[in-house]
Amino acid sequence: MRHSLSYSNHRAGRAGRGVFRLALILLLCAVAALAHADGQADGLLQNVLDGLGKHSAVRAEFVQTRSNPALAQPQVSQGQLLFVLGHGMLWQTRTPYQETLALNGDRAARLDAQGQLQPMRNERGVSQISQMLQAMLAGKPDEVLRQFNVEASGAPAQWTLRFTPKQERMARVLGHIELGGNDYLQSIRIDLQDGSSTDIRFSQTRDAGELSALEKHALGLP
Amino acid sequence: MSSSASPRSALARRAVAFALATLALAALGAWLLFGRGPLPIQTDMLAMLPATEQHPLAEIAVQRLAHANGDRVVLLVDNADDARAKDAARALGKALAQNHIFDSVTAELPPFDLQQVFAPYLAHRFTLLGDGDRAALAAGSYDPAQALAQHLNEPFLTGVGVPLQDDPFGWLQHWLDQQPWSRSPLLPEDDLLTAHRDGHSYVLVTATLRGSSFDDQVQQQALAALALAEQAIVHDQPGTRVWRTGALFYAAAARHNAEHDVHIVGWISTIGIALLLLGVFRSPGPLLLAFLSTAVGVIAATTLSLLVFGQIYLLTIVFGAALLGEAVDYSIQYLSARANAGPRWQAATGLRQVRPALLLALGTSLLGYALLGLVPFPALRQMAVFAMSGMLAACLSVFWLLPALLQRPAKPLSAIPVRLARAMQQVLARGGAGRRGVVLAALLLLLALPGWLQLRHDDDVHQLIVQPPELVAQEATIRQVTGLGDGNQFFLVTGDDAEQVLQREEALEAHLQALVEQNKLQGWLGLAGMVPSQQRQQQNHALLARWLDDRARMQQWLSTAGFRASAVSRYLDAWPGTPLQLDDWLRTPLSTPFRYLWLDDATHGHGSIVLPQGAADLALLQQAAEGLPGVSLVDKAASVSALFGRYRGYASVWLLAALLLIVPVFGWRYSWRQAPRVLAPPVLGLGLTLAALGYLQQPLTLFHWMALMLVLGVGANYAVFLREGEPHTGDRPGAMYASVLLSALTALLSFGLLALSSMPALRDFGLTLLLGIAFTVVLVPASLAGREAGR
């Protein structure tokens, strides 16, 4: 049942790599935002990133709504996201099915019913996301700024960051990515050129507190 | 003997004929060398290695892999600053593209169309499944409704590659995801193939040479163009470093090393020999004649080698430079005879006097090199042909050319070396006389024993092929960053037809994938992963048929999942699709980078190459191939090393055989009682050389043994020269030994200098000869000790 996880939708040939890179970048944006910005960022962006970077482990409920020209009605899934700085994330879907994906270090894995991590084949993109994620958190958001123009609007209490691809190759596929939030990240919206979009809303965002044994195990924490 | 006109004119006629023949040979050689396009000098080290693989396709595969990127230069532009790295790569690409020595340069990528990549696969989407999907579909507990939901609700993105309506379950997408081009660490960024690592940006630039990497001219022009372009970009974009790899650089380094060796060995030995001869013969005439004789040898050797092999290996040239020292021996013996004869000199008589010694010496040398020629290494065979023809021609020049040029008597040998030689000879001959000699020999052997006990072996192929560590390190960096394979070890899969090959490859790849999942192997690259066998595609189709044959049910699932009716019917209308055919796939542009993996040879049938990637345990790879029909692990380096080992074993037997061949010859010539005494110095020389190598902690290689064969030949020569020449120099005691010493010194000056070579094989060879000749020449007067008793 491995097809449930493939946001590493990288593709054949050069085009494939372009799209694959896109998938990486999407996530990196979020990560970059969570991390911090470098000198190129304007004041608001800097403030936002500084604020987000204060939380080392965050837990949030998510609702993801996906629309696609092929779908008569949008797909909606709900669950919980646990994000630990430097250790990756757990994407835990509760409805319409139960599934936990763990991305830590250079590995991508699905947590099975017995609490065992099942490494996922050919999900190299996912492991790259984890690796780059850690690089970002170590203070290297250059990647995102290299690939995107960033517009910040609003105020530190309620802000929006809009990422538009700089590169034509990516711009053909990806329209833009919008992050919104206050003290925490509240929403991610991804618009593709083919008319499909993904909208993720976070609620009850809080510092993660003590992690359960299973969560630590899944993220490779002691 | 009266100097009647007839023998003298006979000498002259023969000399003229010989000179003409030599000129003709020289002309032929010059045409073979220069008259047929590029210089036929083979710098490709692989060409020197013997065929080691049992399956003929394996040899083809080895060649194919070595040359797949043979004429391609891979450059990686590295800078900590991303923009600088990319600007530098663009500039490098432009600079190289302007140079006509490069056929095509790839830096910036052409515009692409996403559609083109997956469109060819749409028709085959129901027969291609990724490993994960196949396992899940075969498990039995597969729930299409849930699989669909999971795909549609993937975090962040879905259906970015193949549009969702064409691939609702993501099956084709997953299959495409596991294709090698999707797994490359290099990704297009700003229209450049870029990788990021440790805070550095690496940009790939490749260039194809117009011509061969092994062509001297191409090498020079390409290296100059690269150096110029690199200099410019490093100046414009500070902090830039260019990593490079390709056969071009290895071939150029090999050529450079060989040239360096030829210069050192060739020049030092030539000058050294010249000074020696001048000092001993006290006139430039003999020097010129000695070199003339050697030149005849070199011309004959080069021409014959070219005639037999069509080209000359670098190794042969270096070895040839050293061989001069042995070829010069014949003329030295003749010139010494003249010097020793003084005013009584007559060319024809002198020749008769040295002829038996020269023939005996030539015979043992030819015997030794003929044995060398039995080794099935192309390079060694060529060295044998080169040496045999060179020695023969040099010796014939002494018989047929020199007498006509040496009519007048000469000054006697310089007095100092003769006195020195006489003193040495007296000491050694006294020491070696009678029972004392036996005791001394026993003592020497006792001294040698601990050395023998320290002898070890080493058969590594790197004795023959040295790769500069700098280039190896650059290649390793490029491999790490780009994920390019290594290609030293690979699996060869063979079968009766293409389908069987692919099926067998799939069996192998299941084993390899298991290793990957245990983290014991980084990955593998094979065609069956890109074009599954028809059997596998039928299995895939059958797995999907369970769900897709019932159209109404599938329609229900898709509609429930939220798909529009139009999208559903379009998808279901595409069922059952067609399988992907190997021949069709091989014609697509996408297959171009992987086509070399498919072996389709008219005489040897079908086969394919599977490349393990990353450093892998050889035993594990061997295990992966075990029990699979038509699958074998090919490790050229290991095969050649094993062959080295086998021939090292044979070489030691040959040495014994050569020794046994010489015994009856000496017995016949010097009586059976005297033969042991004549043989003792060369044999003891061999023993002491082995002991010295043991003390020096030199692991023995095939090349040590080959040198030992030469030591035996040369050592026997010295014993023969001394033994045969002594009666004719009764009035000048020590003169004969002086000429033997002269021979030995010239040999040391040429062969011994090989110990300075950059090639380990030649270094071993040189060191062994250095030791062996030195020991033998010091011991050789002992062979005279019992002479009076014998005669």
mmCIF file of N, CA and C in Angstrom, chain A residues 1-15 17-23 26-27 64 66 68-73 75-77 91 96-97 99 101 107 121-122 124 143 146-147 167 169 172-173 188 190 192 198 200, chain B residues 82 109-110 112 114 117-118 131-133 136 142 146-147 149-162 164-165 169 173-174 177-178 181-191 193 196 513 517 519 561-564:
data_model
loop_
_atom_site.group_PDB
_atom_site.id
_atom_site.type_symbol
_atom_site.label_atom_id
_atom_site.label_comp_id
_atom_site.label_asym_id
_atom_site.label_seq_id
_atom_site.Cartn_x
_atom_site.Cartn_y
_atom_site.Cartn_z
ATOM 1 N N MET A 1 0.847 -1.186 0.000
ATOM 2 C CA MET A 1 0.000 0.000 0.000
ATOM 3 C C MET A 1 0.877 1.228 0.000
ATOM 4 N N ARG A 2 1.917 1.158 -0.756
ATOM 5 C CA ARG A 2 2.907 2.196 -0.659
ATOM 6 C C ARG A 2 2.510 3.444 -1.424
ATOM 7 N N HIS A 3 1.490 3.316 -2.264
ATOM 8 C CA HIS A 3 1.196 4.496 -3.079
ATOM 9 C C HIS A 3 0.547 5.586 -2.283
ATOM 10 N N SER A 4 0.276 5.346 -1.014
ATOM 11 C CA SER A 4 -0.312 6.414 -0.238
ATOM 12 C C SER A 4 0.714 7.491 0.071
ATOM 13 N N LEU A 5 1.964 7.178 -0.048
ATOM 14 C CA LEU A 5 2.926 8.247 0.192
ATOM 15 C C LEU A 5 3.760 8.483 -1.039
ATOM 16 N N SER A 6 3.460 9.500 -1.745
ATOM 17 C CA SER A 6 4.392 9.866 -2.794
ATOM 18 C C SER A 6 4.311 11.337 -3.095
ATOM 19 N N TYR A 7 4.568 12.116 -2.089
ATOM 20 C CA TYR A 7 4.702 13.530 -2.416
ATOM 21 C C TYR A 7 6.069 13.758 -3.011
ATOM 22 N N SER A 8 6.810 12.667 -3.166
ATOM 23 C CA SER A 8 8.028 12.764 -3.961
ATOM 24 C C SER A 8 7.614 12.450 -5.379
ATOM 25 N N ASN A 9 6.717 13.243 -5.886
ATOM 26 C CA ASN A 9 6.219 12.923 -7.216
ATOM 27 C C ASN A 9 7.207 13.326 -8.278
ATOM 28 N N HIS A 10 8.411 12.846 -8.130
ATOM 29 C CA HIS A 10 9.403 13.186 -9.132
ATOM 30 C C HIS A 10 9.134 12.364 -10.371
ATOM 31 N N ARG A 11 9.662 12.845 -11.445
ATOM 32 C CA ARG A 11 9.210 12.331 -12.701
ATOM 33 C C ARG A 11 10.325 11.999 -13.641
ATOM 34 N N ALA A 12 9.917 11.351 -14.663
ATOM 35 C CA ALA A 12 10.891 10.883 -15.634
ATOM 36 C C ALA A 12 11.681 12.033 -16.245
ATOM 37 N N GLY A 13 12.926 11.715 -16.542
ATOM 38 C CA GLY A 13 13.751 12.623 -17.331
ATOM 39 C C GLY A 13 13.991 13.953 -16.659
ATOM 40 N N ARG A 14 14.415 14.880 -17.452
ATOM 41 C CA ARG A 14 14.729 16.189 -16.925
ATOM 42 C C ARG A 14 13.491 16.826 -16.334
ATOM 43 N N ALA A 15 12.403 16.629 -17.043
ATOM 44 C CA ALA A 15 11.161 17.187 -16.573
ATOM 45 C C ALA A 15 10.872 16.617 -15.202
ATOM 46 N N ARG A 17 12.844 15.501 -12.995
ATOM 47 C CA ARG A 17 13.660 16.062 -11.943
ATOM 48 C C ARG A 17 13.161 17.442 -11.565
ATOM 49 N N GLY A 18 12.681 18.153 -12.573
ATOM 50 C CA GLY A 18 12.178 19.488 -12.299
ATOM 51 C C GLY A 18 10.988 19.426 -11.359
ATOM 52 N N VAL A 19 10.110 18.505 -11.663
ATOM 53 C CA VAL A 19 8.914 18.394 -10.845
ATOM 54 C C VAL A 19 9.263 17.878 -9.468
ATOM 55 N N PHE A 20 10.177 16.948 -9.472
ATOM 56 C CA PHE A 20 10.614 16.386 -8.212
ATOM 57 C C PHE A 20 11.212 17.478 -7.339
ATOM 58 N N ARG A 21 12.028 18.274 -7.984
ATOM 59 C CA ARG A 21 12.637 19.396 -7.270
ATOM 60 C C ARG A 21 11.542 20.301 -6.699
ATOM 61 N N LEU A 22 10.510 20.442 -7.458
ATOM 62 C CA LEU A 22 9.388 21.256 -7.019
ATOM 63 C C LEU A 22 8.838 20.737 -5.702
ATOM 64 N N ALA A 23 8.656 19.416 -5.663
ATOM 65 C CA ALA A 23 8.112 18.834 -4.448
ATOM 66 C C ALA A 23 9.008 19.148 -3.253
ATOM 67 N N LEU A 26 8.657 22.815 -2.210
ATOM 68 C CA LEU A 26 7.419 23.115 -1.497
ATOM 69 C C LEU A 26 7.612 22.905 -0.015
ATOM 70 N N LEU A 27 8.196 21.787 0.296
ATOM 71 C CA LEU A 27 8.369 21.482 1.698
ATOM 72 C C LEU A 27 9.409 22.398 2.312
ATOM 73 N N GLN A 64 -6.343 18.838 5.389
ATOM 74 C CA GLN A 64 -5.803 19.070 4.048
ATOM 75 C C GLN A 64 -6.917 18.901 3.023
ATOM 76 N N ARG A 66 -7.744 18.921 -1.013
ATOM 77 C CA ARG A 66 -7.091 18.889 -2.325
ATOM 78 C C ARG A 66 -8.136 18.940 -3.415
ATOM 79 N N ASN A 68 -8.697 18.966 -7.726
ATOM 80 C CA ASN A 68 -8.006 18.587 -8.960
ATOM 81 C C ASN A 68 -9.038 18.579 -10.061
ATOM 82 N N PRO A 69 -8.652 19.017 -11.264
ATOM 83 C CA PRO A 69 -9.639 19.048 -12.368
ATOM 84 C C PRO A 69 -10.294 17.689 -12.599
ATOM 85 N N ALA A 70 -9.600 16.619 -12.244
ATOM 86 C CA ALA A 70 -10.161 15.289 -12.474
ATOM 87 C C ALA A 70 -11.175 14.911 -11.401
ATOM 88 N N LEU A 71 -11.205 15.662 -10.326
ATOM 89 C CA LEU A 71 -12.072 15.306 -9.203
ATOM 90 C C LEU A 71 -13.322 16.175 -9.207
ATOM 91 N N ALA A 72 -14.473 15.519 -9.017
ATOM 92 C CA ALA A 72 -15.728 16.255 -8.992
ATOM 93 C C ALA A 72 -15.833 17.053 -7.704
ATOM 94 N N GLN A 73 -15.353 16.454 -6.596
ATOM 95 C CA GLN A 73 -15.334 17.219 -5.344
ATOM 96 C C GLN A 73 -13.981 17.068 -4.683
ATOM 97 N N GLN A 75 -10.870 16.417 -2.145
ATOM 98 C CA GLN A 75 -10.525 15.389 -1.173
ATOM 99 C C GLN A 75 -10.145 16.075 0.127
ATOM 100 N N VAL A 76 -10.670 15.576 1.214
ATOM 101 C CA VAL A 76 -10.341 16.190 2.500
ATOM 102 C C VAL A 76 -9.778 15.114 3.428
ATOM 103 N N SER A 77 -8.649 15.400 4.034
ATOM 104 C CA SER A 77 -8.093 14.473 5.028
ATOM 105 C C SER A 77 -7.732 15.263 6.271
ATOM 106 N N TRP A 91 3.676 12.686 9.888
ATOM 107 C CA TRP A 91 2.416 13.108 9.250
ATOM 108 C C TRP A 91 1.421 11.987 9.512
ATOM 109 N N PRO A 96 -9.484 10.153 5.933
ATOM 110 C CA PRO A 96 -10.443 9.024 5.831
ATOM 111 C C PRO A 96 -9.796 7.655 6.088
ATOM 112 N N TYR A 97 -8.544 7.580 6.420
ATOM 113 C CA TYR A 97 -7.894 6.306 6.739
ATOM 114 C C TYR A 97 -6.837 6.603 7.793
ATOM 115 N N GLU A 99 -2.995 6.373 9.026
ATOM 116 C CA GLU A 99 -1.653 6.105 8.510
ATOM 117 C C GLU A 99 -0.672 7.106 9.124
ATOM 118 N N LEU A 101 3.248 8.526 8.595
ATOM 119 C CA LEU A 101 4.487 8.543 7.816
ATOM 120 C C LEU A 101 5.546 9.256 8.636
ATOM 121 N N ARG A 107 15.843 8.896 5.836
ATOM 122 C CA ARG A 107 14.910 7.797 5.623
ATOM 123 C C ARG A 107 13.473 8.273 5.557
ATOM 124 N N ARG A 121 10.437 1.926 -0.288
ATOM 125 C CA ARG A 121 11.287 1.800 -1.469
ATOM 126 C C ARG A 121 11.156 3.015 -2.364
ATOM 127 N N ASN A 122 12.245 3.343 -2.972
ATOM 128 C CA ASN A 122 12.225 4.339 -4.038
ATOM 129 C C ASN A 122 11.686 5.685 -3.595
ATOM 130 N N ARG A 124 13.328 8.101 -2.501
ATOM 131 C CA ARG A 124 14.545 8.844 -2.317
ATOM 132 C C ARG A 124 14.249 10.332 -2.131
ATOM 133 N N GLU A 143 18.648 27.796 -0.299
ATOM 134 C CA GLU A 143 18.016 26.979 -1.328
ATOM 135 C C GLU A 143 16.676 27.579 -1.739
ATOM 136 N N ARG A 146 16.938 30.831 -3.464
ATOM 137 C CA ARG A 146 17.506 30.665 -4.796
ATOM 138 C C ARG A 146 16.401 30.317 -5.793
ATOM 139 N N GLN A 147 15.428 29.582 -5.318
ATOM 140 C CA GLN A 147 14.395 29.062 -6.213
ATOM 141 C C GLN A 147 13.161 29.967 -6.285
ATOM 142 N N GLN A 167 12.312 30.019 -11.452
ATOM 143 C CA GLN A 167 12.768 29.311 -12.636
ATOM 144 C C GLN A 167 11.618 28.863 -13.515
ATOM 145 N N ARG A 169 11.346 26.464 -15.597
ATOM 146 C CA ARG A 169 11.097 25.038 -15.558
ATOM 147 C C ARG A 169 10.065 24.690 -14.475
ATOM 148 N N ARG A 172 6.388 26.443 -14.871
ATOM 149 C CA ARG A 172 5.434 25.815 -15.779
ATOM 150 C C ARG A 172 4.496 24.869 -15.048
ATOM 151 N N VAL A 173 4.972 24.330 -13.934
ATOM 152 C CA VAL A 173 4.185 23.359 -13.189
ATOM 153 C C VAL A 173 3.543 24.008 -11.983
ATOM 154 N N ILE A 188 -0.945 26.387 4.658
ATOM 155 C CA ILE A 188 -0.099 26.244 3.469
ATOM 156 C C ILE A 188 -1.056 26.080 2.300
ATOM 157 N N ILE A 190 -0.954 25.462 -1.905
ATOM 158 C CA ILE A 190 -0.099 25.183 -3.062
ATOM 159 C C ILE A 190 -0.978 25.173 -4.308
ATOM 160 N N LEU A 192 -1.073 24.629 -8.376
ATOM 161 C CA LEU A 192 -0.340 24.147 -9.552
ATOM 162 C C LEU A 192 -0.947 24.739 -10.821
ATOM 163 N N THR A 198 -3.669 22.393 -3.269
ATOM 164 C CA THR A 198 -3.704 21.728 -1.970
ATOM 165 C C THR A 198 -3.739 22.813 -0.913
ATOM 166 N N ILE A 200 -3.735 23.377 3.173
ATOM 167 C CA ILE A 200 -3.555 22.725 4.473
ATOM 168 C C ILE A 200 -3.765 23.776 5.559
ATOM 169 N N ASP B 82 26.555 29.648 -5.074
ATOM 170 C CA ASP B 82 25.745 28.998 -6.099
ATOM 171 C C ASP B 82 25.763 29.746 -7.436
ATOM 172 N N LEU B 109 20.831 23.041 -20.388
ATOM 173 C CA LEU B 109 19.898 22.066 -20.924
ATOM 174 C C LEU B 109 18.924 22.743 -21.880
ATOM 175 N N PRO B 110 18.491 22.012 -22.895
ATOM 176 C CA PRO B 110 17.495 22.585 -23.800
ATOM 177 C C PRO B 110 16.152 22.675 -23.080
ATOM 178 N N PHE B 112 12.421 21.888 -22.059
ATOM 179 C CA PHE B 112 11.861 20.534 -22.008
ATOM 180 C C PHE B 112 10.337 20.600 -22.000
ATOM 181 N N LEU B 114 7.325 18.527 -20.269
ATOM 182 C CA LEU B 114 6.969 17.515 -19.290
ATOM 183 C C LEU B 114 6.245 16.335 -19.931
ATOM 184 N N VAL B 117 7.979 13.210 -21.482
ATOM 185 C CA VAL B 117 8.628 12.197 -20.667
ATOM 186 C C VAL B 117 7.680 11.055 -20.328
ATOM 187 N N PHE B 118 6.465 11.385 -19.923
ATOM 188 C CA PHE B 118 5.598 10.275 -19.522
ATOM 189 C C PHE B 118 4.682 9.797 -20.641
ATOM 190 N N ASP B 131 8.092 -1.811 -7.662
ATOM 191 C CA ASP B 131 8.237 -2.964 -6.769
ATOM 192 C C ASP B 131 7.206 -2.948 -5.644
ATOM 193 N N GLY B 132 7.037 -1.764 -5.050
ATOM 194 C CA GLY B 132 6.131 -1.644 -3.915
ATOM 195 C C GLY B 132 4.707 -1.976 -4.307
ATOM 196 N N ASP B 133 4.245 -1.412 -5.433
ATOM 197 C CA ASP B 133 2.876 -1.664 -5.885
ATOM 198 C C ASP B 133 2.685 -3.137 -6.220
ATOM 199 N N ALA B 136 2.320 -5.035 -3.073
ATOM 200 C CA ALA B 136 1.044 -4.745 -2.423
ATOM 201 C C ALA B 136 -0.113 -5.414 -3.151
ATOM 202 N N TYR B 142 -5.047 -6.393 -0.693
ATOM 203 C CA TYR B 142 -5.092 -5.093 -1.357
ATOM 204 C C TYR B 142 -6.513 -4.556 -1.385
ATOM 205 N N GLN B 146 -9.108 1.975 -0.518
ATOM 206 C CA GLN B 146 -8.213 2.655 0.414
ATOM 207 C C GLN B 146 -6.948 3.151 -0.289
ATOM 208 N N ALA B 147 -6.426 2.341 -1.215
ATOM 209 C CA ALA B 147 -5.230 2.763 -1.952
ATOM 210 C C ALA B 147 -5.499 4.070 -2.686
ATOM 211 N N ALA B 149 -7.743 6.351 -1.889
ATOM 212 C CA ALA B 149 -7.863 7.436 -0.917
ATOM 213 C C ALA B 149 -6.480 7.889 -0.465
ATOM 214 N N GLN B 150 -5.608 6.927 -0.204
ATOM 215 C CA GLN B 150 -4.260 7.288 0.255
ATOM 216 C C GLN B 150 -3.503 8.095 -0.798
ATOM 217 N N HIS B 151 -3.699 7.694 -2.055
ATOM 218 C CA HIS B 151 -2.999 8.427 -3.116
ATOM 219 C C HIS B 151 -3.538 9.847 -3.248
ATOM 220 N N LEU B 152 -4.869 9.961 -3.186
ATOM 221 C CA LEU B 152 -5.474 11.281 -3.391
ATOM 222 C C LEU B 152 -5.196 12.230 -2.236
ATOM 223 N N ASN B 153 -4.876 11.688 -1.067
ATOM 224 C CA ASN B 153 -4.679 12.546 0.104
ATOM 225 C C ASN B 153 -3.234 12.599 0.561
ATOM 226 N N GLU B 154 -2.340 12.285 -0.325
ATOM 227 C CA GLU B 154 -0.937 12.389 0.045
ATOM 228 C C GLU B 154 -0.622 13.790 0.522
ATOM 229 N N PRO B 155 0.285 13.909 1.493
ATOM 230 C CA PRO B 155 0.597 15.250 1.972
ATOM 231 C C PRO B 155 1.259 16.111 0.890
ATOM 232 N N PHE B 156 0.926 17.351 0.911
ATOM 233 C CA PHE B 156 1.522 18.412 0.063
ATOM 234 C C PHE B 156 1.165 18.325 -1.419
ATOM 235 N N LEU B 157 1.397 17.198 -2.057
ATOM 236 C CA LEU B 157 1.251 17.152 -3.515
ATOM 237 C C LEU B 157 0.774 15.778 -3.953
ATOM 238 N N THR B 158 0.059 15.738 -5.057
ATOM 239 C CA THR B 158 -0.163 14.462 -5.721
ATOM 240 C C THR B 158 -0.415 14.713 -7.192
ATOM 241 N N GLY B 159 -0.122 13.746 -8.003
ATOM 242 C CA GLY B 159 -0.428 13.851 -9.420
ATOM 243 C C GLY B 159 0.284 14.988 -10.115
ATOM 244 N N VAL B 160 1.508 15.287 -9.698
ATOM 245 C CA VAL B 160 2.232 16.372 -10.350
ATOM 246 C C VAL B 160 2.905 15.876 -11.628
ATOM 247 N N GLY B 161 3.292 14.611 -11.626
ATOM 248 C CA GLY B 161 3.948 14.074 -12.800
ATOM 249 C C GLY B 161 2.915 13.657 -13.822
ATOM 250 N N VAL B 162 2.527 12.394 -13.791
ATOM 251 C CA VAL B 162 1.470 11.914 -14.667
ATOM 252 C C VAL B 162 0.159 12.500 -14.131
ATOM 253 N N LEU B 164 -3.433 13.157 -12.754
ATOM 254 C CA LEU B 164 -4.215 12.273 -11.902
ATOM 255 C C LEU B 164 -5.227 11.452 -12.695
ATOM 256 N N GLN B 165 -5.868 12.057 -13.705
ATOM 257 C CA GLN B 165 -6.901 11.320 -14.436
ATOM 258 C C GLN B 165 -6.323 10.182 -15.273
ATOM 259 N N PHE B 169 -4.337 5.779 -9.395
ATOM 260 C CA PHE B 169 -3.709 5.092 -8.263
ATOM 261 C C PHE B 169 -2.237 5.472 -8.106
ATOM 262 N N GLN B 173 3.158 6.473 -11.979
ATOM 263 C CA GLN B 173 4.022 7.445 -11.326
ATOM 264 C C GLN B 173 5.066 6.750 -10.458
ATOM 265 N N HIS B 174 4.626 5.761 -9.695
ATOM 266 C CA HIS B 174 5.557 5.049 -8.810
ATOM 267 C C HIS B 174 6.614 4.311 -9.628
ATOM 268 N N ASP B 177 9.009 6.753 -10.815
ATOM 269 C CA ASP B 177 9.834 7.235 -9.702
ATOM 270 C C ASP B 177 11.035 6.345 -9.457
ATOM 271 N N GLN B 178 10.906 5.068 -9.749
ATOM 272 C CA GLN B 178 12.049 4.197 -9.450
ATOM 273 C C GLN B 178 12.976 4.039 -10.648
ATOM 274 N N TRP B 181 16.728 7.644 -13.954
ATOM 275 C CA TRP B 181 16.843 9.088 -14.186
ATOM 276 C C TRP B 181 16.103 9.880 -13.121
ATOM 277 N N SER B 182 15.160 9.231 -12.435
ATOM 278 C CA SER B 182 14.470 9.932 -11.353
ATOM 279 C C SER B 182 15.293 9.914 -10.080
ATOM 280 N N ARG B 183 16.307 9.063 -10.052
ATOM 281 C CA ARG B 183 17.061 8.889 -8.812
ATOM 282 C C ARG B 183 18.393 9.616 -8.827
ATOM 283 N N SER B 184 18.688 10.313 -9.911
ATOM 284 C CA SER B 184 19.986 10.990 -9.989
ATOM 285 C C SER B 184 20.049 12.139 -8.994
ATOM 286 N N PRO B 185 21.197 12.295 -8.342
ATOM 287 C CA PRO B 185 21.339 13.438 -7.428
ATOM 288 C C PRO B 185 21.428 14.760 -8.181
ATOM 289 N N LEU B 186 21.664 14.692 -9.494
ATOM 290 C CA LEU B 186 21.762 15.917 -10.278
ATOM 291 C C LEU B 186 20.373 16.336 -10.731
ATOM 292 N N LEU B 187 20.026 17.579 -10.454
ATOM 293 C CA LEU B 187 18.710 18.071 -10.822
ATOM 294 C C LEU B 187 18.864 19.348 -11.633
ATOM 295 N N PRO B 188 17.942 19.570 -12.570
ATOM 296 C CA PRO B 188 18.068 20.804 -13.352
ATOM 297 C C PRO B 188 17.708 22.012 -12.500
ATOM 298 N N GLU B 189 18.595 22.961 -12.505
ATOM 299 C CA GLU B 189 18.363 24.215 -11.791
ATOM 300 C C GLU B 189 18.904 25.295 -12.685
ATOM 301 N N ASP B 190 18.141 26.324 -12.924
ATOM 302 C CA ASP B 190 18.580 27.375 -13.843
ATOM 303 C C ASP B 190 19.094 26.779 -15.145
ATOM 304 N N ASP B 191 18.437 25.716 -15.615
ATOM 305 C CA ASP B 191 18.819 25.041 -16.859
ATOM 306 C C ASP B 191 20.189 24.383 -16.802
ATOM 307 N N LEU B 193 22.462 21.136 -14.821
ATOM 308 C CA LEU B 193 22.362 19.976 -13.939
ATOM 309 C C LEU B 193 23.206 20.243 -12.711
ATOM 310 N N HIS B 196 23.805 19.781 -4.849
ATOM 311 C CA HIS B 196 24.290 20.564 -3.708
ATOM 312 C C HIS B 196 24.783 19.610 -2.657
ATOM 313 N N GLN B 513 18.242 -6.109 -4.928
ATOM 314 C CA GLN B 513 17.344 -5.217 -4.216
ATOM 315 C C GLN B 513 17.290 -5.608 -2.740
ATOM 316 N N GLU B 517 18.050 -3.219 0.441
ATOM 317 C CA GLU B 517 17.184 -2.998 1.592
ATOM 318 C C GLU B 517 17.870 -3.325 2.901
ATOM 319 N N ASN B 519 20.786 -2.382 3.381
ATOM 320 C CA ASN B 519 21.824 -1.343 3.438
ATOM 321 C C ASN B 519 23.214 -1.884 3.156
ATOM 322 N N ALA B 561 -14.515 7.784 -5.092
ATOM 323 C CA ALA B 561 -13.347 8.552 -4.654
ATOM 324 C C ALA B 561 -13.443 10.000 -5.101
ATOM 325 N N GLY B 562 -14.376 10.324 -5.993
ATOM 326 C CA GLY B 562 -14.567 11.715 -6.354
ATOM 327 C C GLY B 562 -14.184 12.053 -7.787
ATOM 328 N N PHE B 563 -13.768 11.051 -8.559
ATOM 329 C CA PHE B 563 -13.379 11.339 -9.948
ATOM 330 C C PHE B 563 -14.598 11.675 -10.800
ATOM 331 N N ARG B 564 -14.413 12.588 -11.722
ATOM 332 C CA ARG B 564 -15.476 12.946 -12.652
ATOM 333 C C ARG B 564 -15.743 11.773 -13.588
#
